[in-house]
PDB file of C-alpha atoms in Angstrom:
ATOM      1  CA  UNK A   1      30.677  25.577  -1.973  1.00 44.00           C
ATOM      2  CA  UNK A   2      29.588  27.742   1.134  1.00 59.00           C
ATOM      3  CA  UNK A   3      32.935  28.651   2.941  1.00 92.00           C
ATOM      4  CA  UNK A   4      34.495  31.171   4.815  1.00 97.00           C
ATOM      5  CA  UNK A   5      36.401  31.999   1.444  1.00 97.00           C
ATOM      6  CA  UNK A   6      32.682  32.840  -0.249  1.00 98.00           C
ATOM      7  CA  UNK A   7      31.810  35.024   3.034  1.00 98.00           C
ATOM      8  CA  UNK A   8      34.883  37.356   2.572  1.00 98.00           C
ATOM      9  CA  UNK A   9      34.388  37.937  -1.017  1.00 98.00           C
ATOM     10  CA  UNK A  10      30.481  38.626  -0.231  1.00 98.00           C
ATOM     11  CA  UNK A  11      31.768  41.024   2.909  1.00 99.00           C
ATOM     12  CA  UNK A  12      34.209  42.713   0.333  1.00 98.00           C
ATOM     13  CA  UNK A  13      31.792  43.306  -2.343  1.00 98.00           C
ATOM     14  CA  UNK A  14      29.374  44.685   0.596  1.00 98.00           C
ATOM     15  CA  UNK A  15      31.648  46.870   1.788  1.00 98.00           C
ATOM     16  CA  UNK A  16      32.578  48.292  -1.734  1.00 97.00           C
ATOM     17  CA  UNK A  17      28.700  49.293  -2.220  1.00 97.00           C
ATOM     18  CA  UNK A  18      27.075  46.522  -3.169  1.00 98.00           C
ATOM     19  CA  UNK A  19      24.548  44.198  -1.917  1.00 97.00           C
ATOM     20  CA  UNK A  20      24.285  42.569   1.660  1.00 97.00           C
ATOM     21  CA  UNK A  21      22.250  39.737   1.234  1.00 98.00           C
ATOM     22  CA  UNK A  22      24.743  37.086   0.444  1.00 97.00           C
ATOM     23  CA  UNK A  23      27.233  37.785   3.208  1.00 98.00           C
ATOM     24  CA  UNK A  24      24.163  38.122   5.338  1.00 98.00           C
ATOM     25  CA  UNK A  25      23.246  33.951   4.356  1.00 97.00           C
ATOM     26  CA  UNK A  26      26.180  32.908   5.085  1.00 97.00           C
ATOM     27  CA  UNK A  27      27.357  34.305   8.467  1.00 97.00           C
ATOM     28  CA  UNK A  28      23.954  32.872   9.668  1.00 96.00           C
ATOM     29  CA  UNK A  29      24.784  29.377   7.486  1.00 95.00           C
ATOM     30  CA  UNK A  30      28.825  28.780   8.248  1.00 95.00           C
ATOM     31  CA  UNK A  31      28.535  30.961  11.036  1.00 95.00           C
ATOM     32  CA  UNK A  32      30.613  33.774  11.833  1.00 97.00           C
ATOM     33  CA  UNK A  33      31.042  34.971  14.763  1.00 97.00           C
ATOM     34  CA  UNK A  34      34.221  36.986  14.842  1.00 98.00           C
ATOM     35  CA  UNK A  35      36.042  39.295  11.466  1.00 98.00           C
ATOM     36  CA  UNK A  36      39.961  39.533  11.474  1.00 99.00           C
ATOM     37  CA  UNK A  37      39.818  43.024   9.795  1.00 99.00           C
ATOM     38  CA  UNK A  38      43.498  43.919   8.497  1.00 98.00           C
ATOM     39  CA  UNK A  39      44.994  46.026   6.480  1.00 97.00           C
ATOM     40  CA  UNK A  40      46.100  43.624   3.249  1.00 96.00           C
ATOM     41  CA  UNK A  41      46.915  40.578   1.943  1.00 97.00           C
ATOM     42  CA  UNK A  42      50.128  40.421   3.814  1.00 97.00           C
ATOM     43  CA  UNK A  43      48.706  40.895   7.495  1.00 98.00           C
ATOM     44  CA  UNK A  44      46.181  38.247   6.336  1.00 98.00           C
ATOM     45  CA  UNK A  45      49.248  35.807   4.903  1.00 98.00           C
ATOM     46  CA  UNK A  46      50.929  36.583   8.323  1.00 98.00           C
ATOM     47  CA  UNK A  47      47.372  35.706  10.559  1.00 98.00           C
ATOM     48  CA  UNK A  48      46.942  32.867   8.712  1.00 98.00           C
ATOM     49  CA  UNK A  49      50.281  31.645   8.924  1.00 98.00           C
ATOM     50  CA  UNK A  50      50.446  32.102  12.560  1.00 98.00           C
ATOM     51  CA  UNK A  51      47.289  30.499  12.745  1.00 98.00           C
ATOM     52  CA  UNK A  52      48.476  27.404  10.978  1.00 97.00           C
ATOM     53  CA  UNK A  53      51.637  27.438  13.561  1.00 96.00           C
ATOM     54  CA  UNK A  54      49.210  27.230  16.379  1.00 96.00           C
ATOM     55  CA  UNK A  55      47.287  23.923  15.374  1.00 96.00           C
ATOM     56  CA  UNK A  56      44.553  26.367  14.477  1.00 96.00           C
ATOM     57  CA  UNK A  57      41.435  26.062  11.873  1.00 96.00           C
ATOM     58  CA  UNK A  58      39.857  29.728  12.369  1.00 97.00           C
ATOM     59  CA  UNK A  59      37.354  29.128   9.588  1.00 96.00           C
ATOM     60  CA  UNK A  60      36.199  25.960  11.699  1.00 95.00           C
ATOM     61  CA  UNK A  61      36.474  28.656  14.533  1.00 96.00           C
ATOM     62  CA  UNK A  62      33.626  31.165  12.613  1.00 97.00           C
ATOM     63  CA  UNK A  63      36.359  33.297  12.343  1.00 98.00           C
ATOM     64  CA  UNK A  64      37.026  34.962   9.080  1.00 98.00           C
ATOM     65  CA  UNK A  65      40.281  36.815   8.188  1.00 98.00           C
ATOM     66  CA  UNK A  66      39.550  39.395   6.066  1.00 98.00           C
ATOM     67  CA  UNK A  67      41.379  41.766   4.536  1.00 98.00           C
ATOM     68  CA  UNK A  68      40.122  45.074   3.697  1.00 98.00           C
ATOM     69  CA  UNK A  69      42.409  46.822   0.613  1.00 97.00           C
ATOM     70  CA  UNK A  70      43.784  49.389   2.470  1.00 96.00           C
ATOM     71  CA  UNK A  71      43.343  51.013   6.516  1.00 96.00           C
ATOM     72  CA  UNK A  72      41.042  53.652   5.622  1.00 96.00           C
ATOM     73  CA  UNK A  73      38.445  51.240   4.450  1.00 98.00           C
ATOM     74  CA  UNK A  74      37.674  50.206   8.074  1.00 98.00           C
ATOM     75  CA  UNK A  75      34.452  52.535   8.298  1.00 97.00           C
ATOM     76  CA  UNK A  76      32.789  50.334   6.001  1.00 98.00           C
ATOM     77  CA  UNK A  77      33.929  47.149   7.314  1.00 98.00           C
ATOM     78  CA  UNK A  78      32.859  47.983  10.996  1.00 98.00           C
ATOM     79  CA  UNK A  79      29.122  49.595   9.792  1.00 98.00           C
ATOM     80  CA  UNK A  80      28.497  46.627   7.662  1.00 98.00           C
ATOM     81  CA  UNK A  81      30.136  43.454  10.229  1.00 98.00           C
ATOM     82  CA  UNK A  82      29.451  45.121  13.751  1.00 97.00           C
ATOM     83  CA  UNK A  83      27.266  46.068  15.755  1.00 96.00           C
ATOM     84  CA  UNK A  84      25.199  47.959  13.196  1.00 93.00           C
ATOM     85  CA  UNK A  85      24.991  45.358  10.621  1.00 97.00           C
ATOM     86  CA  UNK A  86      26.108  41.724  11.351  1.00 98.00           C
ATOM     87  CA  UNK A  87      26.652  41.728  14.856  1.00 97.00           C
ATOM     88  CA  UNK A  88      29.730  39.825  14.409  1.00 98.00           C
ATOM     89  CA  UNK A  89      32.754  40.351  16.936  1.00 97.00           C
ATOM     90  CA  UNK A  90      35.347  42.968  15.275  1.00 98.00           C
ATOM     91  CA  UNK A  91      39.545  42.309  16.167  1.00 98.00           C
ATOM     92  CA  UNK A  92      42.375  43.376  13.780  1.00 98.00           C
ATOM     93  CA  UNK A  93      45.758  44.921  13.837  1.00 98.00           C
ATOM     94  CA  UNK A  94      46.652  48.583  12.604  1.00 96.00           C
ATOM     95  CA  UNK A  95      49.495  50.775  12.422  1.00 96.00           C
ATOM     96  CA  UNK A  96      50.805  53.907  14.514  1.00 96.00           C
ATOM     97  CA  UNK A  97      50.295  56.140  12.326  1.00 96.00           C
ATOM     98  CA  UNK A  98      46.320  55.054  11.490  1.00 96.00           C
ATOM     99  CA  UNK A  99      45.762  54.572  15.060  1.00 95.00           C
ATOM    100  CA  UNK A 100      43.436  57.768  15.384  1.00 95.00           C
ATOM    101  CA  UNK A 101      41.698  57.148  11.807  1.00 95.00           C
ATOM    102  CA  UNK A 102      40.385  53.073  13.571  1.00 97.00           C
ATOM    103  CA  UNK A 103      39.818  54.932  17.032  1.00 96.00           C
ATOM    104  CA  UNK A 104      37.541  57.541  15.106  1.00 96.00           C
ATOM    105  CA  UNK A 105      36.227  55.084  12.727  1.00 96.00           C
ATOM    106  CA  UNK A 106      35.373  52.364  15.636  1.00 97.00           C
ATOM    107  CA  UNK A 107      33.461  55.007  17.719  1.00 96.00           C
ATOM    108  CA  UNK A 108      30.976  55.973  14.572  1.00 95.00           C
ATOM    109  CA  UNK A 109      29.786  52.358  14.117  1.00 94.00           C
ATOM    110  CA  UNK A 110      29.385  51.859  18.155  1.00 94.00           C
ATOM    111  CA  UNK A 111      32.450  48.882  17.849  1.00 94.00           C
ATOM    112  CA  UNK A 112      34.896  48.042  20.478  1.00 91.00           C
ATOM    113  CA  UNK A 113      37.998  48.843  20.025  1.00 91.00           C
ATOM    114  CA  UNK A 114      39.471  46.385  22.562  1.00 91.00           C
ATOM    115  CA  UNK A 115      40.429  44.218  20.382  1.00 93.00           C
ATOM    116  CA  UNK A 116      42.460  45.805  17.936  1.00 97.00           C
ATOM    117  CA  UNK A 117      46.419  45.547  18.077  1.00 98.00           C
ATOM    118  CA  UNK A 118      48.579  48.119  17.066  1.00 97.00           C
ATOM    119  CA  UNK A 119      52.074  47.878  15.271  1.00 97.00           C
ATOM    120  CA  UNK A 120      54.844  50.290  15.755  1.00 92.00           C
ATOM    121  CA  UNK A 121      54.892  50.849  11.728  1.00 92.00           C
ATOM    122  CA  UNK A 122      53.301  48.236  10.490  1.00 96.00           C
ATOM    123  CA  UNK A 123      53.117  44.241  10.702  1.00 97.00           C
ATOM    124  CA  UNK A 124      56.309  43.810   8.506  1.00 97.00           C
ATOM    125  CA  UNK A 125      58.506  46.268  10.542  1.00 97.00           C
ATOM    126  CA  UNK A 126      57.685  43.965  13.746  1.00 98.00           C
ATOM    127  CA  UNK A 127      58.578  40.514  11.684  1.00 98.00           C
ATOM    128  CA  UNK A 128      61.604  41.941  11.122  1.00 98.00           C
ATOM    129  CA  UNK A 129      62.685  43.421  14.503  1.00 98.00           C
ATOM    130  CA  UNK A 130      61.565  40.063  15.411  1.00 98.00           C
ATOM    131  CA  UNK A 131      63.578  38.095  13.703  1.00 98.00           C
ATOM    132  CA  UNK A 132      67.030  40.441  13.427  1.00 98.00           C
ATOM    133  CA  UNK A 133      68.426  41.689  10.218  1.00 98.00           C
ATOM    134  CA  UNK A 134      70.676  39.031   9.475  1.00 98.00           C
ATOM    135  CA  UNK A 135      68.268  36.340   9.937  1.00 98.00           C
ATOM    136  CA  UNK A 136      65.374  37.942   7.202  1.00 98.00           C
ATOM    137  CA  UNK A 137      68.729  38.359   4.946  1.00 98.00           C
ATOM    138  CA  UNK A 138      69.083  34.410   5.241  1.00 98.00           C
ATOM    139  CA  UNK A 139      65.193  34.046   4.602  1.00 98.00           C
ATOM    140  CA  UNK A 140      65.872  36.530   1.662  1.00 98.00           C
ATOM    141  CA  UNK A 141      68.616  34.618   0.288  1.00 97.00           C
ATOM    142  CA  UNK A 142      66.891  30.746   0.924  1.00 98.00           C
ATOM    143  CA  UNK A 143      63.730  32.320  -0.818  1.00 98.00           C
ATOM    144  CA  UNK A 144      65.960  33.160  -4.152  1.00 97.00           C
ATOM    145  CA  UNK A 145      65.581  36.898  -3.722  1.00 97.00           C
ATOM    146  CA  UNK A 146      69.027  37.802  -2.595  1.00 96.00           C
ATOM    147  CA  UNK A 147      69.983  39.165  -6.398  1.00 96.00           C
ATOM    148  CA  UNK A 148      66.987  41.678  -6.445  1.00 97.00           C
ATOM    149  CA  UNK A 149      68.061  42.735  -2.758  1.00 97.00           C
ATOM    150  CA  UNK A 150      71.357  43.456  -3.796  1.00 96.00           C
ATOM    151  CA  UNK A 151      70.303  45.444  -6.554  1.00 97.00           C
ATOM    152  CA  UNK A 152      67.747  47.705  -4.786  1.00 97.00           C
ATOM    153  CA  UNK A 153      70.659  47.827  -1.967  1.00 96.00           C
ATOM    154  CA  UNK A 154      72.540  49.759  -4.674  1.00 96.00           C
ATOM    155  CA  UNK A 155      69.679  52.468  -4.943  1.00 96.00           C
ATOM    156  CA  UNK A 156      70.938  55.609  -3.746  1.00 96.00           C
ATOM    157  CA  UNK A 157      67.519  56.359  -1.951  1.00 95.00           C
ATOM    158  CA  UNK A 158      68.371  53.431   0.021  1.00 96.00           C
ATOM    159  CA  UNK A 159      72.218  54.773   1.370  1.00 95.00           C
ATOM    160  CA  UNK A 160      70.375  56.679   4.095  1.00 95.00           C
ATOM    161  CA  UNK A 161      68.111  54.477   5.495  1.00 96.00           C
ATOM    162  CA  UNK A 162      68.947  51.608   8.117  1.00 96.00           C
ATOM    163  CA  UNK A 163      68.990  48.159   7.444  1.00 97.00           C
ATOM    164  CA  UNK A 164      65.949  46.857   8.841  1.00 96.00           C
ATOM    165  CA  UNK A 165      64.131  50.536   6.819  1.00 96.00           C
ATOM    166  CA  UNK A 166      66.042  48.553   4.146  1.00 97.00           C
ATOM    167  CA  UNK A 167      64.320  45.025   4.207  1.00 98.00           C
ATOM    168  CA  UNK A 168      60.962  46.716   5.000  1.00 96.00           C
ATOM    169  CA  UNK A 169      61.424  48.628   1.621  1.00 96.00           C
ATOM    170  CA  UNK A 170      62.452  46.078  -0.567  1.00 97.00           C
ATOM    171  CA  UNK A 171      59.050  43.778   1.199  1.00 96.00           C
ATOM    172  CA  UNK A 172      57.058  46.048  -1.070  1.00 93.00           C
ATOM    173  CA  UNK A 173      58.868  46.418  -4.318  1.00 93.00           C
ATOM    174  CA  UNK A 174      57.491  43.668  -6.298  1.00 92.00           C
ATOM    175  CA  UNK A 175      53.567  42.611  -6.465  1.00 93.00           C
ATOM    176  CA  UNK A 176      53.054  39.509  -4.215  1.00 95.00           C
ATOM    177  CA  UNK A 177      56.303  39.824  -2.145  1.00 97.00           C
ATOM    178  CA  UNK A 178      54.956  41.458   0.944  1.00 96.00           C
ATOM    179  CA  UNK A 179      52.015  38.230   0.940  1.00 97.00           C
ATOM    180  CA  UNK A 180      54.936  35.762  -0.014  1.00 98.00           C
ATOM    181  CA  UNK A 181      56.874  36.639   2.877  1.00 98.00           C
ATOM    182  CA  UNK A 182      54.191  37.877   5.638  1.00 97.00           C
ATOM    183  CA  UNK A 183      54.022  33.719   5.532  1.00 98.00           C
ATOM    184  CA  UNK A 184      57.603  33.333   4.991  1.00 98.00           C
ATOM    185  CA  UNK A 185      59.198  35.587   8.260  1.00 98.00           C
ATOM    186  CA  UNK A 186      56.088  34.133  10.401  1.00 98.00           C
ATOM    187  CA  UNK A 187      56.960  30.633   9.746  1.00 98.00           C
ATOM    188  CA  UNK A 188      60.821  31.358  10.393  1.00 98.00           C
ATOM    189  CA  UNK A 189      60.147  32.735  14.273  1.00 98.00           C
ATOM    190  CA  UNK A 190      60.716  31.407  17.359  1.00 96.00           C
ATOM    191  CA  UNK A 191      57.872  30.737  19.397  1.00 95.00           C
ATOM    192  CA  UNK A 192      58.385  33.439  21.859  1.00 96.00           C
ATOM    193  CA  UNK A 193      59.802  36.157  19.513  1.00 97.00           C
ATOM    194  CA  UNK A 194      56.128  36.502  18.137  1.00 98.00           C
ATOM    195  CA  UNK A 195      55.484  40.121  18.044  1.00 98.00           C
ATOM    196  CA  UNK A 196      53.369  41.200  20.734  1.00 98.00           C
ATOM    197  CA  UNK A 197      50.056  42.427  18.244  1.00 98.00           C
ATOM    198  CA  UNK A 198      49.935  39.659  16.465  1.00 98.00           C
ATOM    199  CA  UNK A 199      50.814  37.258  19.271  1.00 98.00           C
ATOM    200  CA  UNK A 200      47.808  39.143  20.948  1.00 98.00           C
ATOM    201  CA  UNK A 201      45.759  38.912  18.343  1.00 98.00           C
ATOM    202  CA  UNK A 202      45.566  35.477  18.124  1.00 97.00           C
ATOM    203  CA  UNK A 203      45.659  34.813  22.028  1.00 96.00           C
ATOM    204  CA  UNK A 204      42.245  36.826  22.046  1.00 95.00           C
ATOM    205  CA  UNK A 205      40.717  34.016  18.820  1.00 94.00           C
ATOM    206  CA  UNK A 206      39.627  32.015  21.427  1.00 81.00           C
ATOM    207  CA  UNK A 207      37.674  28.706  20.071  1.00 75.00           C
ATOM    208  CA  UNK A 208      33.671  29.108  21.137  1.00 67.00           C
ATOM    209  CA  UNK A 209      32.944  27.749  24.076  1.00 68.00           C
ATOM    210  CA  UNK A 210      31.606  24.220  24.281  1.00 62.00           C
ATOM    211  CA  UNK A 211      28.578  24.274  25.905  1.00 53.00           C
ATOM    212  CA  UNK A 212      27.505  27.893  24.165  1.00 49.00           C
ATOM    213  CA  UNK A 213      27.176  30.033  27.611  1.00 48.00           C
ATOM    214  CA  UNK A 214      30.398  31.931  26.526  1.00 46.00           C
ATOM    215  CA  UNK A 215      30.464  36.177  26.876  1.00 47.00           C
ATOM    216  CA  UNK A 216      32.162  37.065  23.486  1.00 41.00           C
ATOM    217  CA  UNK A 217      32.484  40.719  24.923  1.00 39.00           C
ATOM    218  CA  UNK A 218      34.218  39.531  28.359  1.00 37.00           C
ATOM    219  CA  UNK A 219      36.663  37.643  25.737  1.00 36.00           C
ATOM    220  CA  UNK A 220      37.225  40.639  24.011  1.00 34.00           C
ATOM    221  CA  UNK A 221      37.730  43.012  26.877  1.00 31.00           C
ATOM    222  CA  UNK A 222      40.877  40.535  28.096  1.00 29.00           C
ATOM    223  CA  UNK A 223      42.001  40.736  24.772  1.00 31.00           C
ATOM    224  CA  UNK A 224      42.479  44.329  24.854  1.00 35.00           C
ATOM    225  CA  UNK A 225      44.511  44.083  28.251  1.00 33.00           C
ATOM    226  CA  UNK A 226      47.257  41.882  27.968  1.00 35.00           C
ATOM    227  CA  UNK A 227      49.849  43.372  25.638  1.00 40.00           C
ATOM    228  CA  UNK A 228      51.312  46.571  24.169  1.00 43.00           C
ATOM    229  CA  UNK A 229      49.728  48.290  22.258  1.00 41.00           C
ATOM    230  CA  UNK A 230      46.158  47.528  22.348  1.00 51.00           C
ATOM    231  CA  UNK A 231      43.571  49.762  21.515  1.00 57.00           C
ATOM    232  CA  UNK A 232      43.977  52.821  18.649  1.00 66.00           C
ATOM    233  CA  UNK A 233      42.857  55.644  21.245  1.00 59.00           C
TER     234      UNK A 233
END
């Protein structure tokens, strides 16, 4: 069946070297018109989740959320989906520390970088400092995790490191968690303790205008100038 879903695994497999063609179909078929580029499946549970939160259908949008395997794979993903291959309208979140790398990476393809949102650490870190310590701890224990916790508490790597350093670790110790719970911590927030990228992110997924006249870039551009962080100069 042509979805979004089959677009993302044709984009992926594009991206990793191998034929256009496919993806090429169906952006023109669904269409697309804007790619959610993050960094894994956990940014995309969290997006998604948010999404969902929001009354909002971003396939029915054209938007795809796509996640890439890993922040340095962004290159690809902007040659192949912007302005030098699809045409399609490029958002996303990144980290601090790979700001430079997208800034760099954005320029070489010609793709804005308005709309890309940047996280202190990384999207986890933010849904935690969102939330409060104590309050992921509850989510930890309703979720039937609080036994592991406790025993990767006891590591001795761990005695130096804060709590919240703590619950950020123990995210990524088991395949799956950091997905499981990009959805759980999202779902668990407050409407107004939304972290400010990802609250910015979707603010700037704006449904296509009605009557078709709508200036994608101008959406972009006020995308990129309503909350901190925005761009990775």
């Amino acid at each position: 069946m042509t979805d979004m879903g089959a677009f993302r695994e044709a984009a992926t497999a594009w991206a990793a070297g191998g034929p256009g063609d496919l993806a090429r179909e169906l952006a023109a078929r669904l269409p697309v018109r804007t790619a959610v580029l993050l960094e894994g499946l956990s940014d995309a549970a969290a997006v998604t989740a948010l999404a969902v939160r929001r009354g909002r259908d971003l396939a029915a949008e054209g938007v795809c959320v796509l996640p890439m395997g890993g922040a340095m794979n962004i290159g690809r993903f902007a040659r192949i989906l912007g302005p030098s291959g699809l045409g399609l309208r490029l958002t996303g979140l990144c980290d601090e520390r790979e700001r430079p790398y997208y800034s760099r990476a954005l320029a070489r393809t010609d793709a804005a970088q308005e709309g890309f949102f940047v996280c202190a650490a990384d999207l986890e870190d933010e849904l935690i400092r969102a939330l409060g310590v104590p309050r992921v701890q509850e989510l930890v224990l309703a979720e039937g995790d609080s036994r592991a916790l406790r025993t990767f508490l006891r590591q001795p790597a761990q005695q130096d490191r804060t709590p919240q350093q703590q619950l950020r670790r123990f995210l990524g110790t088991k395949k799956g968690r950091k997905i499981h719970y990009g959805r759980v911590l999202v779902e668990a927030l407050e409407p107004d303790r939304v972290p400010a990228p990802l609250d910015a992110l979707l603010a700037g997924l704006r449904p296509p205008p009605a009557t078709g006249d709508g200036d994608p870039s101008t959406e972009q551009s006020a995308s990129g100038s309503r909350r901190r962080p925005q761009t990775p100069r």
